[in-house]
Short mmCIF file of C-alpha atoms and ligand atoms in Angstrom, two decimals:
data_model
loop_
_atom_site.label_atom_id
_atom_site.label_comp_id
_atom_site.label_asym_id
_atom_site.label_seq_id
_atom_site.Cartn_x
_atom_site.Cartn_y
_atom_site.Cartn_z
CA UNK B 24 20.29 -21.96 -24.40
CA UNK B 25 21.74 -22.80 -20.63
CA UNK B 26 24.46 -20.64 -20.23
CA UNK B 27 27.05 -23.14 -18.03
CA UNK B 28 28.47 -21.47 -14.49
CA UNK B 29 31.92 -22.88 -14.37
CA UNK B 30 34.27 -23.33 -11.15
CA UNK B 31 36.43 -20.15 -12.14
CA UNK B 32 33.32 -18.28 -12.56
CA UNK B 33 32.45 -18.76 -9.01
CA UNK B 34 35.19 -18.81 -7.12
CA UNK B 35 34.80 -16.01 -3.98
CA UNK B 36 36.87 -13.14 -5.05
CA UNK B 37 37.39 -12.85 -1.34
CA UNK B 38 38.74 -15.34 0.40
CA UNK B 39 38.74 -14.08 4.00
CA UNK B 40 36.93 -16.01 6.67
CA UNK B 41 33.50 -14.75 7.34
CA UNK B 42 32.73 -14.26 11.36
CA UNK B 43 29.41 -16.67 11.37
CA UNK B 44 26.30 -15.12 13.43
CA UNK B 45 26.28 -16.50 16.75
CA UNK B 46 23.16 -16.96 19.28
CA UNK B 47 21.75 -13.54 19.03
CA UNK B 48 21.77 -10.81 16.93
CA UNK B 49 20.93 -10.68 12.43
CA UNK B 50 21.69 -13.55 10.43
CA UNK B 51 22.28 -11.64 7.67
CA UNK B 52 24.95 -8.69 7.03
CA UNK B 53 22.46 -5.08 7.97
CA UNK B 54 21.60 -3.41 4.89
CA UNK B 55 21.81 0.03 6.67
CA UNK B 56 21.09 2.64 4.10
CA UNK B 57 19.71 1.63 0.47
CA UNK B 58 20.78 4.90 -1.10
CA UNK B 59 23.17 4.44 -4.09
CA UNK B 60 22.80 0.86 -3.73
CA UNK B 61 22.12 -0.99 -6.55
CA UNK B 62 19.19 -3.33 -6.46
CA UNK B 63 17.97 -6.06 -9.08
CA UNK B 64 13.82 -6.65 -8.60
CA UNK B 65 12.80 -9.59 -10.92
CA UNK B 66 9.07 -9.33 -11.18
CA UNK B 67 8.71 -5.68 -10.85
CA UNK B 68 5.96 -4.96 -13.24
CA UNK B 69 2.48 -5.10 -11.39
CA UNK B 70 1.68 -6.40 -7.76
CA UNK B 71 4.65 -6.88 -4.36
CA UNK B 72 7.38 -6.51 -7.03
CA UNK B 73 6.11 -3.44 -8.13
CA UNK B 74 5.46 -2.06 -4.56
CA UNK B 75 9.63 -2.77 -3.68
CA UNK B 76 10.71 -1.33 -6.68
CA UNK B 77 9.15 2.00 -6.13
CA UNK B 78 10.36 2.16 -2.61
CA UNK B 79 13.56 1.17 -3.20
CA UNK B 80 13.37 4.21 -5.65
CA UNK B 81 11.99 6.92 -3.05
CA UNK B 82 14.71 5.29 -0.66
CA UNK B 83 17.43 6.56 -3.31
CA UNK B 84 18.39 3.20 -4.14
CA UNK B 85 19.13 2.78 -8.11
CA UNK B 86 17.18 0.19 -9.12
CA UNK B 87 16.84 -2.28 -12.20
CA UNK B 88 13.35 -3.55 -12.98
CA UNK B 89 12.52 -7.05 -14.90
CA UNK B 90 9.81 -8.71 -15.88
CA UNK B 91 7.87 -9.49 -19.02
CA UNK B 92 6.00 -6.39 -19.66
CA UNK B 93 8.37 -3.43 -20.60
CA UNK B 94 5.43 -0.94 -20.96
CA UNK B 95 4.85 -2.04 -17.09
CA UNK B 96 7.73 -1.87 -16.00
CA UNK B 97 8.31 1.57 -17.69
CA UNK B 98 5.62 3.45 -15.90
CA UNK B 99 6.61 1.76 -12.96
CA UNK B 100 10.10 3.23 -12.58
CA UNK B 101 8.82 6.64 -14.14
CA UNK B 102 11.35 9.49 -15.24
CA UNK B 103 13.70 7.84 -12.14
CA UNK B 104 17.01 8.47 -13.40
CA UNK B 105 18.12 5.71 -11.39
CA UNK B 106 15.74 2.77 -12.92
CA UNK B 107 17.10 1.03 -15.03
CA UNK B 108 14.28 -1.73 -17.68
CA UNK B 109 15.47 -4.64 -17.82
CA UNK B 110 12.94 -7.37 -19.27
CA UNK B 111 12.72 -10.97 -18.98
CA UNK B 112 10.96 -14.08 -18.55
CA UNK B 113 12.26 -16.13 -16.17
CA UNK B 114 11.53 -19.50 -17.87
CA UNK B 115 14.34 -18.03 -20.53
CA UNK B 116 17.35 -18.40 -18.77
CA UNK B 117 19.20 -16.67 -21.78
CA UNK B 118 16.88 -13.65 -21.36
CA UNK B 119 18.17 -13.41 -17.85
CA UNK B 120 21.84 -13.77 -18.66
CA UNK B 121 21.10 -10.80 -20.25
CA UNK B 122 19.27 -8.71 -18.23
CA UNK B 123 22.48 -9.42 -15.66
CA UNK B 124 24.43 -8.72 -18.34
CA UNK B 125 23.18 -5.43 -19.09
CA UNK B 126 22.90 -4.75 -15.35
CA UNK B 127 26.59 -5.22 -15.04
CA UNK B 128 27.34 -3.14 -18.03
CA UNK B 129 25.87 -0.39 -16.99
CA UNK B 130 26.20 -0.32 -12.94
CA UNK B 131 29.14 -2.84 -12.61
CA UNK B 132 27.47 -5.45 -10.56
CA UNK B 133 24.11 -5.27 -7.72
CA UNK B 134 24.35 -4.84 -4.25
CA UNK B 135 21.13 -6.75 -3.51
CA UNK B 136 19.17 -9.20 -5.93
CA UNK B 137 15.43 -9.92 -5.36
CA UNK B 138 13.45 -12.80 -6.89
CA UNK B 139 9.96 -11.76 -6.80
CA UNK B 140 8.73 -13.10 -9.87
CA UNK B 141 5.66 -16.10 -9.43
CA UNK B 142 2.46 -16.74 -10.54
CA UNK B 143 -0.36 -18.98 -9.21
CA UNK B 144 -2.57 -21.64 -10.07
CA UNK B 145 -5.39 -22.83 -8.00
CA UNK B 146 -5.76 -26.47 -7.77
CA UNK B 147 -7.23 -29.34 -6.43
CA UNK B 148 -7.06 -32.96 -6.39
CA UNK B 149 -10.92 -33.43 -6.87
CA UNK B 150 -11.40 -36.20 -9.26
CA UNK B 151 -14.86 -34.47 -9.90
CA UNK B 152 -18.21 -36.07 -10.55
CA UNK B 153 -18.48 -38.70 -13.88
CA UNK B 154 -22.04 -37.95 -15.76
CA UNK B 155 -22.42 -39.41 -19.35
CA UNK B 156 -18.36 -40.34 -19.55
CA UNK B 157 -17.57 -36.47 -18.94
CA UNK B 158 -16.17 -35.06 -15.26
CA UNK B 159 -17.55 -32.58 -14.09
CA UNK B 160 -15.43 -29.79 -12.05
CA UNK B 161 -16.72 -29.45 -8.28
CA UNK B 162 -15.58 -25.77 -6.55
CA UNK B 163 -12.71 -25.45 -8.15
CA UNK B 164 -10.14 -25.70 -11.02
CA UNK B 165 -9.06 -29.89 -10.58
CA UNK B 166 -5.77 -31.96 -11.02
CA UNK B 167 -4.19 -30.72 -14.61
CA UNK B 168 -0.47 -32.25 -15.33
CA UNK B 169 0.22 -29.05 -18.08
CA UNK B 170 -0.44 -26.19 -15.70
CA UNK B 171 0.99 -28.03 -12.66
CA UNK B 172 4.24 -28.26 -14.81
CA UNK B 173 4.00 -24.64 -16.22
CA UNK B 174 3.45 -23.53 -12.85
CA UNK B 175 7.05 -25.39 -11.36
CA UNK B 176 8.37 -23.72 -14.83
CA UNK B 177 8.01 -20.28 -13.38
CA UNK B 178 7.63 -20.50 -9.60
CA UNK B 179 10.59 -23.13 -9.40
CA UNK B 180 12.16 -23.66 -12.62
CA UNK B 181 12.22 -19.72 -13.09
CA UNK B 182 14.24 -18.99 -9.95
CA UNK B 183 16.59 -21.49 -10.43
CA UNK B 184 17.29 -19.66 -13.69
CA UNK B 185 17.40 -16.37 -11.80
CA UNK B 186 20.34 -17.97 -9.29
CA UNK B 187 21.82 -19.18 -12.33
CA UNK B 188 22.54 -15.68 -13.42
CA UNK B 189 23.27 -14.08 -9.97
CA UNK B 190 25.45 -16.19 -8.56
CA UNK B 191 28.73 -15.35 -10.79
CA UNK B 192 27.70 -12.10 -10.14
CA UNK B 193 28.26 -12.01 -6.14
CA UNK B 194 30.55 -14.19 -6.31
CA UNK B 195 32.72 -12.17 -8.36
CA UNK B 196 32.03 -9.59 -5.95
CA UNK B 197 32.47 -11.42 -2.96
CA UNK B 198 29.67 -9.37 -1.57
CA UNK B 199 26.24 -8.56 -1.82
CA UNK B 200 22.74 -10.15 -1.37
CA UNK B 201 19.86 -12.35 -2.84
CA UNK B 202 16.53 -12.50 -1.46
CA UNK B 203 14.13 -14.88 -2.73
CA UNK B 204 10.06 -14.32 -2.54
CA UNK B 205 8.21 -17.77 -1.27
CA UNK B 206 5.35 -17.92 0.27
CA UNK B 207 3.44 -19.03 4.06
CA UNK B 208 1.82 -21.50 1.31
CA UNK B 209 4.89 -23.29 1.56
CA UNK B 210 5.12 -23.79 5.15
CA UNK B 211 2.01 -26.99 5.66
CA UNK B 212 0.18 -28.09 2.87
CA UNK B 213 -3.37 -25.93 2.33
CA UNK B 214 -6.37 -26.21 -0.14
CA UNK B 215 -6.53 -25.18 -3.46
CA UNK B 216 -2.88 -24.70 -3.36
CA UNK B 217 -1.55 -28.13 -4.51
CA UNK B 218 0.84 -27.15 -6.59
CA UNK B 219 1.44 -23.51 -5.68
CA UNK B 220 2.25 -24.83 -2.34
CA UNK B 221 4.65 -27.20 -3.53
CA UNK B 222 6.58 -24.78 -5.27
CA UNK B 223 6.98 -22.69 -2.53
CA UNK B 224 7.89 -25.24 -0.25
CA UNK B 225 10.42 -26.31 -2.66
CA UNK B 226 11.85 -22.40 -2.51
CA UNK B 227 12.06 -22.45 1.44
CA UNK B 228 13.94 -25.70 1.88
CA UNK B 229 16.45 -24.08 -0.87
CA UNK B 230 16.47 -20.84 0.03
CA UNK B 231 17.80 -22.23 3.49
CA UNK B 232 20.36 -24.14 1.52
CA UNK B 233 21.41 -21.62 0.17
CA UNK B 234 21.64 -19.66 3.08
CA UNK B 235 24.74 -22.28 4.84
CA UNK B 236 26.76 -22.19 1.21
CA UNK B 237 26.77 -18.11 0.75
CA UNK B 238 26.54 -16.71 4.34
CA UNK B 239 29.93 -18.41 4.94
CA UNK B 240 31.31 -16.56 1.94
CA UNK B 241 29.88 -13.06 3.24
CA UNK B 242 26.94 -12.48 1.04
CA UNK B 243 23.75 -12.02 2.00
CA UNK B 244 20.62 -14.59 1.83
CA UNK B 245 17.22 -13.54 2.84
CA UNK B 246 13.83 -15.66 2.38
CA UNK B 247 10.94 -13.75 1.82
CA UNK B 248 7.13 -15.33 3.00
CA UNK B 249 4.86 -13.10 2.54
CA UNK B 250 0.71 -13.92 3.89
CA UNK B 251 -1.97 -12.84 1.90
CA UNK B 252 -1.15 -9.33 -0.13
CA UNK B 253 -3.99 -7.73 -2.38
CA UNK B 254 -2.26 -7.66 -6.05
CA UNK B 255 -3.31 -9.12 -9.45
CA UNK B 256 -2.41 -12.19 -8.20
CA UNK B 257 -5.05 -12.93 -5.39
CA UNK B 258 -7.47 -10.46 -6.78
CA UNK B 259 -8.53 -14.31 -8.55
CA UNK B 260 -8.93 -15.65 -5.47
CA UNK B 261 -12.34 -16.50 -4.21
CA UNK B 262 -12.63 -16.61 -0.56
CA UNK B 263 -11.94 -14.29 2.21
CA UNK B 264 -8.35 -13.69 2.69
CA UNK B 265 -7.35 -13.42 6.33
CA UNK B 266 -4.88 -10.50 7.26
CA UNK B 267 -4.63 -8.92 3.92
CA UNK B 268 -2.07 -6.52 3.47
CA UNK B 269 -1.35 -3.60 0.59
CA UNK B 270 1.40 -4.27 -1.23
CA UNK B 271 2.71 -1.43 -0.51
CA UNK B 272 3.25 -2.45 3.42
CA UNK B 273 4.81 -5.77 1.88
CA UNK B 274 7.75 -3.80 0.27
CA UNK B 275 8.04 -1.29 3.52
CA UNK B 276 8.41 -4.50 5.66
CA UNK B 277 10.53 -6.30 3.34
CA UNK B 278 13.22 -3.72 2.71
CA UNK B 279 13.32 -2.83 6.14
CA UNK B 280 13.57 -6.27 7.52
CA UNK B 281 16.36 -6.80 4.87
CA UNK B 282 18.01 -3.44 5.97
CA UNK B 283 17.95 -5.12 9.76
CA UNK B 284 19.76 -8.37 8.27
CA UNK B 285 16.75 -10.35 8.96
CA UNK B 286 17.09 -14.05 7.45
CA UNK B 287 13.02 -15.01 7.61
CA UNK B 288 10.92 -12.25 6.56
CA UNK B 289 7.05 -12.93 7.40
CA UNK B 290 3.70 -10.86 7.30
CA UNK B 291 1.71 -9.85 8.62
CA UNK B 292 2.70 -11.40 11.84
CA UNK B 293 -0.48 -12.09 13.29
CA UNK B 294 -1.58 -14.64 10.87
CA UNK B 295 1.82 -15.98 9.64
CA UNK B 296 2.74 -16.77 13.28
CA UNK B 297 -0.20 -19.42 13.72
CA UNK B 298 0.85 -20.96 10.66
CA UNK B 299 4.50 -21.15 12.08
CA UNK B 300 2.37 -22.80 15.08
CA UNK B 301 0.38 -25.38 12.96
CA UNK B 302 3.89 -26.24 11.41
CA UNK B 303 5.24 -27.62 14.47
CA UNK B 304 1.89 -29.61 15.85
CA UNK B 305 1.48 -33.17 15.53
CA UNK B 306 0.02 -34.29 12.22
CA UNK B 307 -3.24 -35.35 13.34
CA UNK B 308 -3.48 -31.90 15.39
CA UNK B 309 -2.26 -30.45 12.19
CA UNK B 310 -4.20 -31.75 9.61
CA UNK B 311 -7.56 -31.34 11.94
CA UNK B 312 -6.90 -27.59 12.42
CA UNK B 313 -6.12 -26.86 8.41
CA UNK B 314 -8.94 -28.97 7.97
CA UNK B 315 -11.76 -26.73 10.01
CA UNK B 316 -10.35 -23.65 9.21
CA UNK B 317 -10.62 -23.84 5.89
CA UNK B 318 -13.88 -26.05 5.25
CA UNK B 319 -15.95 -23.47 3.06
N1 NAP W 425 0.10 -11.73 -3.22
C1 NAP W 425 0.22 -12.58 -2.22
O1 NAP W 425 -0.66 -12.70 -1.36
C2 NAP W 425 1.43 -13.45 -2.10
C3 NAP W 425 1.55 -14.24 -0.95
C4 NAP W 425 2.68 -15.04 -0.81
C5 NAP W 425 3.64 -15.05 -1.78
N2 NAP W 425 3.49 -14.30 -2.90
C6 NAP W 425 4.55 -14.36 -3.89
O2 NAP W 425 5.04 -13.07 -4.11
C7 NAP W 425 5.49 -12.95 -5.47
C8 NAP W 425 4.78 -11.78 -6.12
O3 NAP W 425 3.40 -12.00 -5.99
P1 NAP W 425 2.35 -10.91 -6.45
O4 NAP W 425 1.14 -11.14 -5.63
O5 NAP W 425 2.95 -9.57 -6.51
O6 NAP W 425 2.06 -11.47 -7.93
P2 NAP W 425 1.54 -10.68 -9.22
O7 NAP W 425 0.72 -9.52 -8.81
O8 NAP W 425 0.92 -11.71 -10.09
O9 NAP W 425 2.93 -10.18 -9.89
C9 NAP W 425 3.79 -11.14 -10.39
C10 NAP W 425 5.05 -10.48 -10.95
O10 NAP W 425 5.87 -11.54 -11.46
C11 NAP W 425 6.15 -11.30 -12.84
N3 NAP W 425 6.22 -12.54 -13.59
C12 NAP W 425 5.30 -13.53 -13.66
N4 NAP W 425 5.70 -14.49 -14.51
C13 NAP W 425 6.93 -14.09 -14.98
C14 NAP W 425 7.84 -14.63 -15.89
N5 NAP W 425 7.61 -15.80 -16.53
N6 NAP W 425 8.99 -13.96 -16.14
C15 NAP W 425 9.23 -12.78 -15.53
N7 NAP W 425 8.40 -12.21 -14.64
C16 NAP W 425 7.25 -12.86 -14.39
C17 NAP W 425 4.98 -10.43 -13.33
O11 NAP W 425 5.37 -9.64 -14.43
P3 NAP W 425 5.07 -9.93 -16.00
O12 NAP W 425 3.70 -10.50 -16.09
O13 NAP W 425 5.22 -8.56 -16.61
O14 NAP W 425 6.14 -10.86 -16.44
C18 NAP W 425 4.76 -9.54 -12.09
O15 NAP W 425 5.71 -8.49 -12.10
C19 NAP W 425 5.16 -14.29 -6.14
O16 NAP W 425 6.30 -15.11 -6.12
C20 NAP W 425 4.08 -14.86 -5.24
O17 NAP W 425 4.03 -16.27 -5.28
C21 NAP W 425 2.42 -13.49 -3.09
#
């Protein structure tokens, strides 16, 4: 069921003009204190998600928790009086109408809404060996149409769902924030990301979309790219991760660069800032470098 946003629905319920940053200072209103405030964190059962929600909790903020896995999310938030379980799945975009319906019900709106929730294929576009009429996989998993589309269903597909149901919400407000959690993956193209990648890129080019139609209208947009963090998620992976983090400095650093009205929020620096670097080279300076540093 695709629960329609209509023009009413959306309409500011402030109309005042919005001073636009200028050449220095945040892009984003400063998110000085988090205590009382109320914070959505969609994928807050295991791994980054999990990390924010329980610091937003020591920080005092009240917080509401979704994702699949109630029993998860549960021992996540505790006995914090100020949790409140919401679940979800993202690809359900009537389960998420409800969990902001229930959100609103009990704490009249959010403050702050952060889209957390991904998951991760690895993929290549090896068309593997052909013995006997059979292909035979090289290193690693190869091109597969399903899980490249049931990846986009959750990565892409999945947020979109989540801005369906957040939107009416600030803009009824006329205040508040979204952040949304992409990746460095989705700043060049890298191995055994082809799809993963994709998606991500996808979420920066909106997320900076969304960015010039909300900041105008005072609320809040912050993009989220983290590098590599050690969760469930790359616990698969099987090569050395450079600069991996605890998940548990990825939510310090991503509440406090939201506090500080940050618009781009990257870690850890020293890695994501050569990837910034390779962005802007040449393609054949580009494609060299990504090349040699990650030939196994
Ligand atoms: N870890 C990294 O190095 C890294 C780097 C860059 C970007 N990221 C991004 O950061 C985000 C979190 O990554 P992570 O490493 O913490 O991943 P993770 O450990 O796999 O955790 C993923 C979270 O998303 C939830 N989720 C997955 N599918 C869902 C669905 N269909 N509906 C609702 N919730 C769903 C999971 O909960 P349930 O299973 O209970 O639903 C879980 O809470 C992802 O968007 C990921 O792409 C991670």
């Amino acid at each position: 069921m695709t629960a329609a946003v209509h023009r009413e629905d959306v309409a500011p319920a402030r109309a005042a003009p919005v001073r636009m940053p200028g050449l220095f200072g945040p892009l984003n209103p400063p998110f000085a204190d988090y205590r009382g405030r109320r914070v959505w964190v969609i994928g807050a059962s295991y791994g980054i998600g999990a990390a924010i929600a329980r610091d937003l909790l020591a920080r005092g903020a009240r917080v509401t928790l979704s994702a699949r896995r109630r029993d998860l999310l549960r021992s996540v938030a505790g006995k914090n009086r100020d949790a409140l379980i919401a679940p979800l799945d993202v690809t359900d975009v009537a389960s998420v109408h409800a969990a902001a319906g229930l959100i609103e019900q009990a704490w009249g709106g959010f403050d702050l809404a952060l889209v957390v929730a991904g998951t991760h294929v690895e993929m290549r576009a090896h068309l593997g060996l052909v013995i006997g009429g059979g292909a035979v996989e090289l290193d690693a998993p190869h091109w597969d149409l399903a899980r490249a589309r049931q990846l986009l269903e959750v990565n892409l597909h999945g947020v979109l769902n989540c801005v369906d149901a957040i939107l009416p919400v600030l803009a009824r407000q006329g205040s508040g924030g979204i952040g949304i959690v992409s990746s460095v993956a989705g700043y060049i193209g890298l191995p055994r990301a082809l799809i993963y990648g994709a998606s991500k890129a996808a979420l920066i080019n909106f997320t900076e979309s969304l960015y010039g139609d909300l900041r105008p209208q005072g609320i809040g947009v912050y993009l989220i790219n983290p590098g590599f963090v050690d969760t469930p998620l790359t616990q698969q992976n099987r090569f050395t991760m450079p600069a991996l983090m605890k998940a548990e400095d990825a939510a310090r650093v991503t509440l406090d660069e939201i506090a500080a009205g940050n618009f781009e929020i990257h870690y850890p620096k020293r890695f994501t800032r050569w990837l910034k670097l390779l962005r802007v080279l040449p393609y054949r300076l580009q494609l060299a470098a990504v090349g040699r540093a990650t030939r196994p």
